[in-house]
Tab-separated table of C-alpha atoms in Angstrom:
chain	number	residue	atom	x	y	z
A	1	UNK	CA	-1.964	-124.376	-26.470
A	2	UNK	CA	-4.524	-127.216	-25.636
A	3	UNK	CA	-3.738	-130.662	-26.855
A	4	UNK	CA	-6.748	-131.912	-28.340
A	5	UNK	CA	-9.883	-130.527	-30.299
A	6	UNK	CA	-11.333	-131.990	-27.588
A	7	UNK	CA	-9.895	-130.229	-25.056
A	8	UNK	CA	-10.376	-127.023	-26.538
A	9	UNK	CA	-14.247	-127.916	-26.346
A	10	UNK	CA	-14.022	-128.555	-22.899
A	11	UNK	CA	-12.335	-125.421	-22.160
A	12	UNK	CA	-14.624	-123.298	-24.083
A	13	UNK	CA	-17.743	-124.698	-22.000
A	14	UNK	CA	-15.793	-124.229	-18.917
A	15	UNK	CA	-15.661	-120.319	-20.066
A	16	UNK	CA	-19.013	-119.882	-21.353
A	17	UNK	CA	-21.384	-122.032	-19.697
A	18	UNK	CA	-22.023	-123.901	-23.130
A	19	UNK	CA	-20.956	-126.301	-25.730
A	20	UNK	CA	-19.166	-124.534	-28.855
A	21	UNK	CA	-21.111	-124.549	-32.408
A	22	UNK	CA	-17.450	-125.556	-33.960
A	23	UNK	CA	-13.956	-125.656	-33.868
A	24	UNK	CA	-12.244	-123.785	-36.691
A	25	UNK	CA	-8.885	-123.454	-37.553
A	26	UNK	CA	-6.333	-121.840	-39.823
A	27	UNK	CA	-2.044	-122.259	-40.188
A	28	UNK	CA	0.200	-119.347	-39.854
A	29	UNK	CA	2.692	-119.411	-42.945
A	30	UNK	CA	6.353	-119.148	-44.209
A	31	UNK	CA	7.058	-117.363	-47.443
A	32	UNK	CA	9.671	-118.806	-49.250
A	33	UNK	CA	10.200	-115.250	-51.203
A	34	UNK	CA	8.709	-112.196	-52.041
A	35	UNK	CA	9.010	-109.679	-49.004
A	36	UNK	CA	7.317	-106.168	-48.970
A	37	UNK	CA	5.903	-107.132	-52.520
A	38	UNK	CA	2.310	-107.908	-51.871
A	39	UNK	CA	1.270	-104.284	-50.854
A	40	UNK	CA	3.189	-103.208	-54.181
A	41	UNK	CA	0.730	-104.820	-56.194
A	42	UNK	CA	3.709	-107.413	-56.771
A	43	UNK	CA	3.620	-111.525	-56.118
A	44	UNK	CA	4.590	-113.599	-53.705
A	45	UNK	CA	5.162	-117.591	-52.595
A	46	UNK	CA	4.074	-118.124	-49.526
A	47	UNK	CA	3.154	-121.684	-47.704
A	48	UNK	CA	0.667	-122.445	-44.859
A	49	UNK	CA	2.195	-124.596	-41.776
A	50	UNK	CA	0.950	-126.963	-39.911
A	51	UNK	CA	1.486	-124.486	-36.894
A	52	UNK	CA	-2.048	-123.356	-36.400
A	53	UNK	CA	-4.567	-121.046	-34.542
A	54	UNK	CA	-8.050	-122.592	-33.470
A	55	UNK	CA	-11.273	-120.980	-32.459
A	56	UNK	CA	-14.354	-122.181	-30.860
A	57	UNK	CA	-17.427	-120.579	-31.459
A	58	UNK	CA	-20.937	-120.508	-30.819
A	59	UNK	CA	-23.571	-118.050	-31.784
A	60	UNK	CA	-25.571	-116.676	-29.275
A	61	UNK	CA	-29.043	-114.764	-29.476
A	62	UNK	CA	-27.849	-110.985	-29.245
A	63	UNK	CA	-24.925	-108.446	-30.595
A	64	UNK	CA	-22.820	-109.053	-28.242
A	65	UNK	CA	-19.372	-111.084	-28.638
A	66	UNK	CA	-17.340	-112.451	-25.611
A	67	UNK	CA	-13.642	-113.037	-26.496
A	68	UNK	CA	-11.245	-115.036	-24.772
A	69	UNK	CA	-7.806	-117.169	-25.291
A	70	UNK	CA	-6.068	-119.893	-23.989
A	71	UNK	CA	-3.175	-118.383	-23.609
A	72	UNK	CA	-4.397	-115.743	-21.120
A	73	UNK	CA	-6.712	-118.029	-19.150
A	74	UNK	CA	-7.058	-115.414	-16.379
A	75	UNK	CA	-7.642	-112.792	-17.952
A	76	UNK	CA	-12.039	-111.746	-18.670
A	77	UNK	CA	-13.024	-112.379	-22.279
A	78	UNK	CA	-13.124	-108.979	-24.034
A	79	UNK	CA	-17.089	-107.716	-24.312
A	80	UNK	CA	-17.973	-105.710	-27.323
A	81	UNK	CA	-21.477	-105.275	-29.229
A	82	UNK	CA	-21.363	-105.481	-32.792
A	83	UNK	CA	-23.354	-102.487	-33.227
A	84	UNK	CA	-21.134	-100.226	-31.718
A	85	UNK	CA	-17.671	-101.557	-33.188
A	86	UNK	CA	-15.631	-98.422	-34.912
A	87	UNK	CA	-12.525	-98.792	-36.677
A	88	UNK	CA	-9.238	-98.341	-34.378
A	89	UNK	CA	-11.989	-99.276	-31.121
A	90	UNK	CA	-10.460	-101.978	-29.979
A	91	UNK	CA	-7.035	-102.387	-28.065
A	92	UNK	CA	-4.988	-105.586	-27.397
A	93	UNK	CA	-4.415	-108.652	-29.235
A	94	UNK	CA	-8.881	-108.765	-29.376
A	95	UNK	CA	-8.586	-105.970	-31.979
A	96	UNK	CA	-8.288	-109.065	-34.269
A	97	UNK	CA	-10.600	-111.269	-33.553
A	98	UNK	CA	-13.573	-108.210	-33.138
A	99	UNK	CA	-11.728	-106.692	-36.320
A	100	UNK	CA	-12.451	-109.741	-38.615
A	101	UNK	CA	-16.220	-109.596	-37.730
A	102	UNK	CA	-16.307	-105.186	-37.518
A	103	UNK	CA	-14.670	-105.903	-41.072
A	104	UNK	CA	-17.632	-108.886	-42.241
A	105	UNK	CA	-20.276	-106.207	-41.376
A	106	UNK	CA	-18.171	-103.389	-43.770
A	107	UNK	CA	-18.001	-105.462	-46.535
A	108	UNK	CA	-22.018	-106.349	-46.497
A	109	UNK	CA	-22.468	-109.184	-44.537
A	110	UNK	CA	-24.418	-109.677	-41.350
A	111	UNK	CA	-22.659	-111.397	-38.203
A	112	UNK	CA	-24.648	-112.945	-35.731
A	113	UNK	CA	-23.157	-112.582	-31.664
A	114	UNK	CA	-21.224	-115.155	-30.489
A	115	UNK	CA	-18.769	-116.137	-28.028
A	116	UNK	CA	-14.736	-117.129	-29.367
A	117	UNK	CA	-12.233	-118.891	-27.633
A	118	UNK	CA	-9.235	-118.576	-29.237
A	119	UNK	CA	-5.958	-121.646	-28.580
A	120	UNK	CA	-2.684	-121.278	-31.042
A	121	UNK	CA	0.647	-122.953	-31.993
A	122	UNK	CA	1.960	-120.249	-33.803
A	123	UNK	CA	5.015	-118.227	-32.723
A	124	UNK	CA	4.124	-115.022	-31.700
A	125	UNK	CA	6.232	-112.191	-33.528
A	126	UNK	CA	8.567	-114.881	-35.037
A	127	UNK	CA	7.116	-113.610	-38.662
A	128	UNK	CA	5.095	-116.440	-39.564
A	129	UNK	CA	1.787	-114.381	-39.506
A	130	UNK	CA	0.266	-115.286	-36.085
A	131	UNK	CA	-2.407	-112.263	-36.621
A	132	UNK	CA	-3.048	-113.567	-39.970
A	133	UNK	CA	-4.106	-117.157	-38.445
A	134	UNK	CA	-5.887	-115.454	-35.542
A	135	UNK	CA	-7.723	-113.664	-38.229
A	136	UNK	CA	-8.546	-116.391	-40.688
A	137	UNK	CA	-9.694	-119.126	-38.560
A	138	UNK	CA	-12.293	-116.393	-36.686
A	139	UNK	CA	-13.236	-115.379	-40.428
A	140	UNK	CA	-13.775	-119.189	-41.536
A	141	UNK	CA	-16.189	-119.545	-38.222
A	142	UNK	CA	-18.007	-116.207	-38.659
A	143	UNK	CA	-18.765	-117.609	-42.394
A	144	UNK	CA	-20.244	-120.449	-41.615
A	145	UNK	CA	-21.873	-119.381	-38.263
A	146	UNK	CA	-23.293	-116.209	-40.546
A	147	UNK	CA	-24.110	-118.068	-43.451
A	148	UNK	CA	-22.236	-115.881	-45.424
A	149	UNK	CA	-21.138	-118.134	-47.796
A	150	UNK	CA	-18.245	-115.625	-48.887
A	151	UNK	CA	-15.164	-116.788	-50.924
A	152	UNK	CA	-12.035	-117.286	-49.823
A	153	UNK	CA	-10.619	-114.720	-51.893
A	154	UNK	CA	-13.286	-112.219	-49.879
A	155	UNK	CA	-12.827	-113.650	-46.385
A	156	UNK	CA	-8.361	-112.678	-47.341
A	157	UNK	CA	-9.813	-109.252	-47.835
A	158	UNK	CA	-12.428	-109.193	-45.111
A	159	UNK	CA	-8.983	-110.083	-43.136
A	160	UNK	CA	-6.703	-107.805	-44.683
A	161	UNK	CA	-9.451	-105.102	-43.949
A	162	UNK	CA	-9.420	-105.799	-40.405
A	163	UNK	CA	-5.844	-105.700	-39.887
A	164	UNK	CA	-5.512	-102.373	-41.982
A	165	UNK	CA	-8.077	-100.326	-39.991
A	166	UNK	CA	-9.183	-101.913	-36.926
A	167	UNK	CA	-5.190	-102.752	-35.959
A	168	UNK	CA	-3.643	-100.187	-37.840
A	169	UNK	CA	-1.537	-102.104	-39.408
A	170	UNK	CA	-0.975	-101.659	-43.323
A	171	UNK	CA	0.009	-105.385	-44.448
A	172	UNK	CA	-1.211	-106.548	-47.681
A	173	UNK	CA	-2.890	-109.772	-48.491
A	174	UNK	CA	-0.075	-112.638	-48.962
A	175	UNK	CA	-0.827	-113.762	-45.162
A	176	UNK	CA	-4.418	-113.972	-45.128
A	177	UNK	CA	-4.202	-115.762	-48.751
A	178	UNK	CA	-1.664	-117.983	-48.034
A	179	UNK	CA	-3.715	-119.537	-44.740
A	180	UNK	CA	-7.034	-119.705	-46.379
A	181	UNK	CA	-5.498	-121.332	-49.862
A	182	UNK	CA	-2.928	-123.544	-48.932
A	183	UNK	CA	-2.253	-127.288	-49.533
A	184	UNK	CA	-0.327	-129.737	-48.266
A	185	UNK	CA	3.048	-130.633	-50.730
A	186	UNK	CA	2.485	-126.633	-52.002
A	187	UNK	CA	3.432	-122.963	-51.901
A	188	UNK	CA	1.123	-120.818	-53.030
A	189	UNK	CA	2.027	-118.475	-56.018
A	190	UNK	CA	-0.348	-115.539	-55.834
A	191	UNK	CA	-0.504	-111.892	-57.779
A	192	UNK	CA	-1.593	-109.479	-55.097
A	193	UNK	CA	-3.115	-107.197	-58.004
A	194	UNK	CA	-5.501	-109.545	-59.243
A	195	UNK	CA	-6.446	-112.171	-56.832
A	196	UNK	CA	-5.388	-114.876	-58.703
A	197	UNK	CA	-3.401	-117.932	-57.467
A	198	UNK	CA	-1.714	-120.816	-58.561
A	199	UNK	CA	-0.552	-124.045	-56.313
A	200	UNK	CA	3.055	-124.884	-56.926
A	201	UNK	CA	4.264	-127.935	-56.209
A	202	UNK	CA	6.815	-127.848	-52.986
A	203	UNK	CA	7.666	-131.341	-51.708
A	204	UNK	CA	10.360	-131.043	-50.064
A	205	UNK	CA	10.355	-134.385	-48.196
A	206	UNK	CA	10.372	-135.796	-51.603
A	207	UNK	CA	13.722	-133.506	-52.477
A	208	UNK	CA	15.191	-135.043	-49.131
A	209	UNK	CA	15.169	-131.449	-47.760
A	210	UNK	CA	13.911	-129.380	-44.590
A	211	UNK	CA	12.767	-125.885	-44.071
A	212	UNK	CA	14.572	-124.646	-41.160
A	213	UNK	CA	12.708	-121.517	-39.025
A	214	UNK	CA	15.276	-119.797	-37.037
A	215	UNK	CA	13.435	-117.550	-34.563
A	216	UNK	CA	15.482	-115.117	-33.572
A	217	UNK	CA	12.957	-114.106	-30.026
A	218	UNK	CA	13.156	-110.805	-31.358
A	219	UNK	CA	10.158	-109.514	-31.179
A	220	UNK	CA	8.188	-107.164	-33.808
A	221	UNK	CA	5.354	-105.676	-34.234
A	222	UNK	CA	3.639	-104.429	-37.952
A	223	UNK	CA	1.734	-101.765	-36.558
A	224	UNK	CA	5.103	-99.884	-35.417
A	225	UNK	CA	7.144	-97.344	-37.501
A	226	UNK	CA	9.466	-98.620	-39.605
A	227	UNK	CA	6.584	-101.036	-41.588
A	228	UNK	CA	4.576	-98.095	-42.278
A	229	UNK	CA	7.820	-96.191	-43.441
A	230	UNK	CA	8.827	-98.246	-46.306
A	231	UNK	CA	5.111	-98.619	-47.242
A	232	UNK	CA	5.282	-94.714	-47.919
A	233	UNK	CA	8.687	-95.048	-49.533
A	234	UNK	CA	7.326	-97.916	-51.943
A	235	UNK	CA	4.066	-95.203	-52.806
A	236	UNK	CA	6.370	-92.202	-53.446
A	237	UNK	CA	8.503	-94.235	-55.438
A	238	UNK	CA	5.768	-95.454	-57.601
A	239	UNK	CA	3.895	-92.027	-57.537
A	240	UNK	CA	7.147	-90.223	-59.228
A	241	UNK	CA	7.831	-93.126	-61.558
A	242	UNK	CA	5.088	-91.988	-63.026
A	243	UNK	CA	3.021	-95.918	-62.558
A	244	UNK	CA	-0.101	-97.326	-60.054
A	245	UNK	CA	2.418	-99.539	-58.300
A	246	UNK	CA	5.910	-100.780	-58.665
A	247	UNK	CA	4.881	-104.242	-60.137
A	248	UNK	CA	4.343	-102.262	-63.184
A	249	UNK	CA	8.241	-101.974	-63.149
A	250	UNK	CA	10.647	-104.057	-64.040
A	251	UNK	CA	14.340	-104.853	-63.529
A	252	UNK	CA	14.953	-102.902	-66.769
A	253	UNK	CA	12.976	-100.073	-65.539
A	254	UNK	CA	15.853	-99.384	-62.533
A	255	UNK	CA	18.258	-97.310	-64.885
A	256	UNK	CA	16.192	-94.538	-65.455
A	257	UNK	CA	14.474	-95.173	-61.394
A	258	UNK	CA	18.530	-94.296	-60.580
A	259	UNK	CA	17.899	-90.850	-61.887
A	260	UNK	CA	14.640	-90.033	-60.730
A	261	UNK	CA	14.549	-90.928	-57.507
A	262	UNK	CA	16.797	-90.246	-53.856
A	263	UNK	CA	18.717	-92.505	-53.053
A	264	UNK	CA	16.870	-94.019	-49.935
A	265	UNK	CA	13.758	-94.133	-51.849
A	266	UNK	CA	15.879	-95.630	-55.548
A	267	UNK	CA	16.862	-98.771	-52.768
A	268	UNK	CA	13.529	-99.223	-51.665
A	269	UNK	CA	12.290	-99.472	-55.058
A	270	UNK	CA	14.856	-101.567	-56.048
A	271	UNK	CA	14.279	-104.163	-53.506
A	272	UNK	CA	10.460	-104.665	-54.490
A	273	UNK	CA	10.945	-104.603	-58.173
A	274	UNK	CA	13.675	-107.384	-57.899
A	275	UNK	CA	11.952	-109.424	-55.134
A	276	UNK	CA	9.041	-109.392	-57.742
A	277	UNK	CA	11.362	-110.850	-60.294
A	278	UNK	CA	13.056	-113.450	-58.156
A	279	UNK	CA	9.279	-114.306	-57.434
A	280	UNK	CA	8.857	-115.576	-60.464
A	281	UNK	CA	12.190	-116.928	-61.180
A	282	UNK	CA	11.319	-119.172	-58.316
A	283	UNK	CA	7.998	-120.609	-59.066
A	284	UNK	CA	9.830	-121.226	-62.729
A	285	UNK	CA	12.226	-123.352	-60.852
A	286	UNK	CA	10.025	-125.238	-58.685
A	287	UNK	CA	8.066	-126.303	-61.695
A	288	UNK	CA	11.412	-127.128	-63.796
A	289	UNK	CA	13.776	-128.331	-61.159
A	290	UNK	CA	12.546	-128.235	-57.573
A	291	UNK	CA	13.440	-126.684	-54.279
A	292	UNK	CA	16.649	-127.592	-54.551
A	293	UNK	CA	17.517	-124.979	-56.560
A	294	UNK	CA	15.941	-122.149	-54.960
A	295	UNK	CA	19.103	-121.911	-52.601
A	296	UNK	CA	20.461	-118.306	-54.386
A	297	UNK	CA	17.391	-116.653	-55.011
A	298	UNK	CA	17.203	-117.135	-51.102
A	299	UNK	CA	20.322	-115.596	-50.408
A	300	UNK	CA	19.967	-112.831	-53.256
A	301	UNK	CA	16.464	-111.850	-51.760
A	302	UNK	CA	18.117	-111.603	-47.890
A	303	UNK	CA	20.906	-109.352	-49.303
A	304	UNK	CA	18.550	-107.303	-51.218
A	305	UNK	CA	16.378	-106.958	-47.180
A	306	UNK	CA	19.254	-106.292	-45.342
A	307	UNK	CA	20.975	-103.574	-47.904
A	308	UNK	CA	17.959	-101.818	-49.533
A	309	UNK	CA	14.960	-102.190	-47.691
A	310	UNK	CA	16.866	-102.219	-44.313
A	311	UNK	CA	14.416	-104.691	-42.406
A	312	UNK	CA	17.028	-107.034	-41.049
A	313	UNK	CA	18.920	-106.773	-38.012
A	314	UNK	CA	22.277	-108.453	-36.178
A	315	UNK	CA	20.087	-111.607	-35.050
A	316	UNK	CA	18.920	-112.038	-38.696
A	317	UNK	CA	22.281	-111.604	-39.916
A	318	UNK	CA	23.839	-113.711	-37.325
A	319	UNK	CA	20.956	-116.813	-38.448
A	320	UNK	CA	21.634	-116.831	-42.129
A	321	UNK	CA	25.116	-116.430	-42.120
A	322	UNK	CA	25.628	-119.071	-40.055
A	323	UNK	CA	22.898	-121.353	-41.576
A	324	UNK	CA	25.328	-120.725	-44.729
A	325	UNK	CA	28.503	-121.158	-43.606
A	326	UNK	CA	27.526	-124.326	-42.271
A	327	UNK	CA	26.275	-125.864	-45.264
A	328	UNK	CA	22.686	-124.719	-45.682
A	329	UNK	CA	21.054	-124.189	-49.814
A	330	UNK	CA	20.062	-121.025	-49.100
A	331	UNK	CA	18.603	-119.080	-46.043
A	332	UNK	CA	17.202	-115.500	-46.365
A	333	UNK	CA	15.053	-113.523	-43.336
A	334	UNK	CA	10.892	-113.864	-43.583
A	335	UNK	CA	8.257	-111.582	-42.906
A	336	UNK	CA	7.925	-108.008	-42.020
A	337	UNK	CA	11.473	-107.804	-41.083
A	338	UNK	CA	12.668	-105.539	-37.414
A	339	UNK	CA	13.303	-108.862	-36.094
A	340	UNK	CA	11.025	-112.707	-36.512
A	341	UNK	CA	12.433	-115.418	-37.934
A	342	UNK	CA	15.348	-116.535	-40.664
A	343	UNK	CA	14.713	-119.616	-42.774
A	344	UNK	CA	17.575	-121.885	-43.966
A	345	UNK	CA	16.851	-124.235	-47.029
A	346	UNK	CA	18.573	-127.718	-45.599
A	347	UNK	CA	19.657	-131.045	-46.788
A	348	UNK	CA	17.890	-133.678	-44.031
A	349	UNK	CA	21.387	-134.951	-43.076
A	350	UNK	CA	22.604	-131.740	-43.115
A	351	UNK	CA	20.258	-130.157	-39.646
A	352	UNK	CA	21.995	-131.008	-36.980
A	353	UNK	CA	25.062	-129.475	-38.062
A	354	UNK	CA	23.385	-126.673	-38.758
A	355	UNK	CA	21.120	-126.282	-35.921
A	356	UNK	CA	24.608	-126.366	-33.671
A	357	UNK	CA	25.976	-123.788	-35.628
A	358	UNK	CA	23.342	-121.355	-35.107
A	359	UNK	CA	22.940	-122.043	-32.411
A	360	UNK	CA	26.912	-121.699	-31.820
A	361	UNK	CA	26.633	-118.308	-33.315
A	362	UNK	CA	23.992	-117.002	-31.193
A	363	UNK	CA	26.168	-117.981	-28.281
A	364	UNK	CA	29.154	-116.464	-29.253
A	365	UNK	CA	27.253	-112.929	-30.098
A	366	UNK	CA	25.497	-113.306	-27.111
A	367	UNK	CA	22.186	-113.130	-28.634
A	368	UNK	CA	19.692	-115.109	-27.055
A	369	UNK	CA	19.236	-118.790	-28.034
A	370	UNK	CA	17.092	-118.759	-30.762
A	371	UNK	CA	14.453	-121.560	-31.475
A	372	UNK	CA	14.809	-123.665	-34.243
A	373	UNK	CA	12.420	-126.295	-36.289
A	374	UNK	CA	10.925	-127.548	-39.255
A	375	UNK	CA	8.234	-126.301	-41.184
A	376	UNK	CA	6.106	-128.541	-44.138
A	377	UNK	CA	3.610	-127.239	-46.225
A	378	UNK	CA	0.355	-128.134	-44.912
A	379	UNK	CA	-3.758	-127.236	-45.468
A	380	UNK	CA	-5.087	-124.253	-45.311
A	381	UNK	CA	-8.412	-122.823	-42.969
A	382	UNK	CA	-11.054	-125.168	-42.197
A	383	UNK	CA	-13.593	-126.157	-39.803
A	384	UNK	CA	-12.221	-129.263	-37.680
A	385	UNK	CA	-15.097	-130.631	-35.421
């Protein structure tokens, strides 16, 4: 990543022979619960973090877009005209970028050509929605460079859309939503049916607490298999139950799911309706109690990954375990699952010991070391210079 705004200005006229319209950025984010719930129709609570992905742009006077990075500063910018963009045309990590503006042009609005240079500090496959902060800060640009004027609400779906059918990959719309609408001090509560969201307060300086990410290295990608799988699982399951998604079912509803559906598909089920629940329960505590207390719905929502979705793995295991044993509130898995990042919920006094023993337990499986920080909740997209 480049150090400065500044820098990243320099570097974009030493690529393109001319000084960027704008610097844009947008976080990547943590979700404190609700996995595998937001395509479900469901809710979720994510945060944005002050990890972030920045874009220069500049408009230029044809179709064309040039797209380059910072972190392959060898490599040619990626050429494509906007009139000749098709869904799935695009290969490579560029498919994003070129998606967001193939998607602006489905949903109505015209984008002008420009050039993108694209600098990040967000973890790459670590689960903390790298894609989705490649994707809003080049959406928050092409707004303002198109004059658009599109909500924020649109420009998460204008995202969502390009990740769904230019990448292939069928996400829903907590990771878009939660980098466009976050605040600093807050999680975001949002209902992926309707759109709506809430800001709930999350201080947890104020508690005297840290959000530990444990990234496990192991790398994962959305647009693979086993995603896609329990997306179909979660649409059968709904389709026999008889409702449009499974947030129209409830805990209570589970009984009679027991006799309706397989097994594999009764587990899948079972982990989005009670994720959807513990949701909620959450957001009821922050507002009641604080973060403090979230420490079992963390753990509950892990066990409910691991056992009945079957989205964690050893390295997962190994980092909340540990981060438990040790002392830690609560620590679950985040994100798509097949690998990413763990988060532990942790008294300040309280990191270093845990740090070494997760460290300590990577060792001793012979994992490899895993990289650990903090995460606050921090502002969402916006243009920066």
């Amino acid at each position: 990543m480049t150090s400065t705004p500044h820098d990243l200005a320099a570097a974009f006229t030493d690529r393109f022979g001319t000084e960027p319209d704008g610097l844009w950025s947008a976080p990547g984010r943590v979700n404190v619960i609700g996995e595998h719930t937001d395509y479900n129709e469901g809710f979720v609570l994510p945060f944005a973090i002050r990890h972030s992905t920045t874009v220069a742009a500049a408009v230029r006077g044809d179709r064309w877009v040039r797209v380059a990075s910072t972190f392959a500063p060898d490599d040619d910018a990626v050429t494509a005209d906007l009139d000749d963009l098709a869904e799935g045309g695009v290969e490579g990590w560029a498919a994003y970028p070129l998606g967001v503006l193939w998607a602006f042009e489905q949903s109505g609005y015209r984008c002008p050509g420009m050039d993108l240079l694209v600098d990040s500090s967000v973890p790459v496959g670590a689960g903390l929605s790298s894609s989705a902060a490649l994707e809003c800060s080049v959406a928050v640009a092409a707004n303002e460079l198109a004059q658009a004027g599109a909500s924020h609400q649109e420009l998460a779906a204008i995202g969502q859309l390009a990740e769904n059918r230019m990448v292939g990959a069928p996400t829903g719309i907590m990771d878009q939503s939660a980098s466009l609408l976050g605040e600093a001090g807050y999680a975001v509560f949002l209902d992926c049916r309707s759109g709506e969201s809430q800001l709930v307060p999350l201080d947890l300086e104020a508690a005297g607490l840290e959000l530990l990410v444990i990234d496990t290295r192991v790398s994962h990608s959305h647009s693979t298999g086993g995603y896609a799988a329990r997306r179909r699982s979660c649409e059968l399951g709904a389709k026999l139950m008889g409702v449009p998604a499974l947030r129209d079912l409830s805990v209570k509803d589970l009984a009679e799911a027991a006799g309706v559906l397989d097994e594999e598909t009764f587990r899948r089920v079972r982990h989005v309706v009670t994720e959807n629940a513990r949701v909620q329960d959450a957001v009821r505590l922050l507002t009641r109690e604080g973060p403090a207390a979230l420490g079992p719905l963390l753990v509950a929502s892990h066990a409910s990954m691991r056992d009945d979705f079957e989205i964690s793995c050893a390295e997962l295991d190994t980092a909340v375990d540990a981060a438990l044993d040790a002392g830690a509130l609560g620590a679950r898995m985040t994100g798509g699952g097949f690998g990413g990042a763990a988060i532990a919920l942790v008294a300040v006094e309280d990191v270093p010991t845990i740090r070494a023993a997760v460290e300590d337990a990577f060792a001793a499986a012979r994992f490899r070391a895993p990289v650990i920080f903090s995460v606050l909740p921090g502002a969402g997209a916006a243009r920066i210079a």
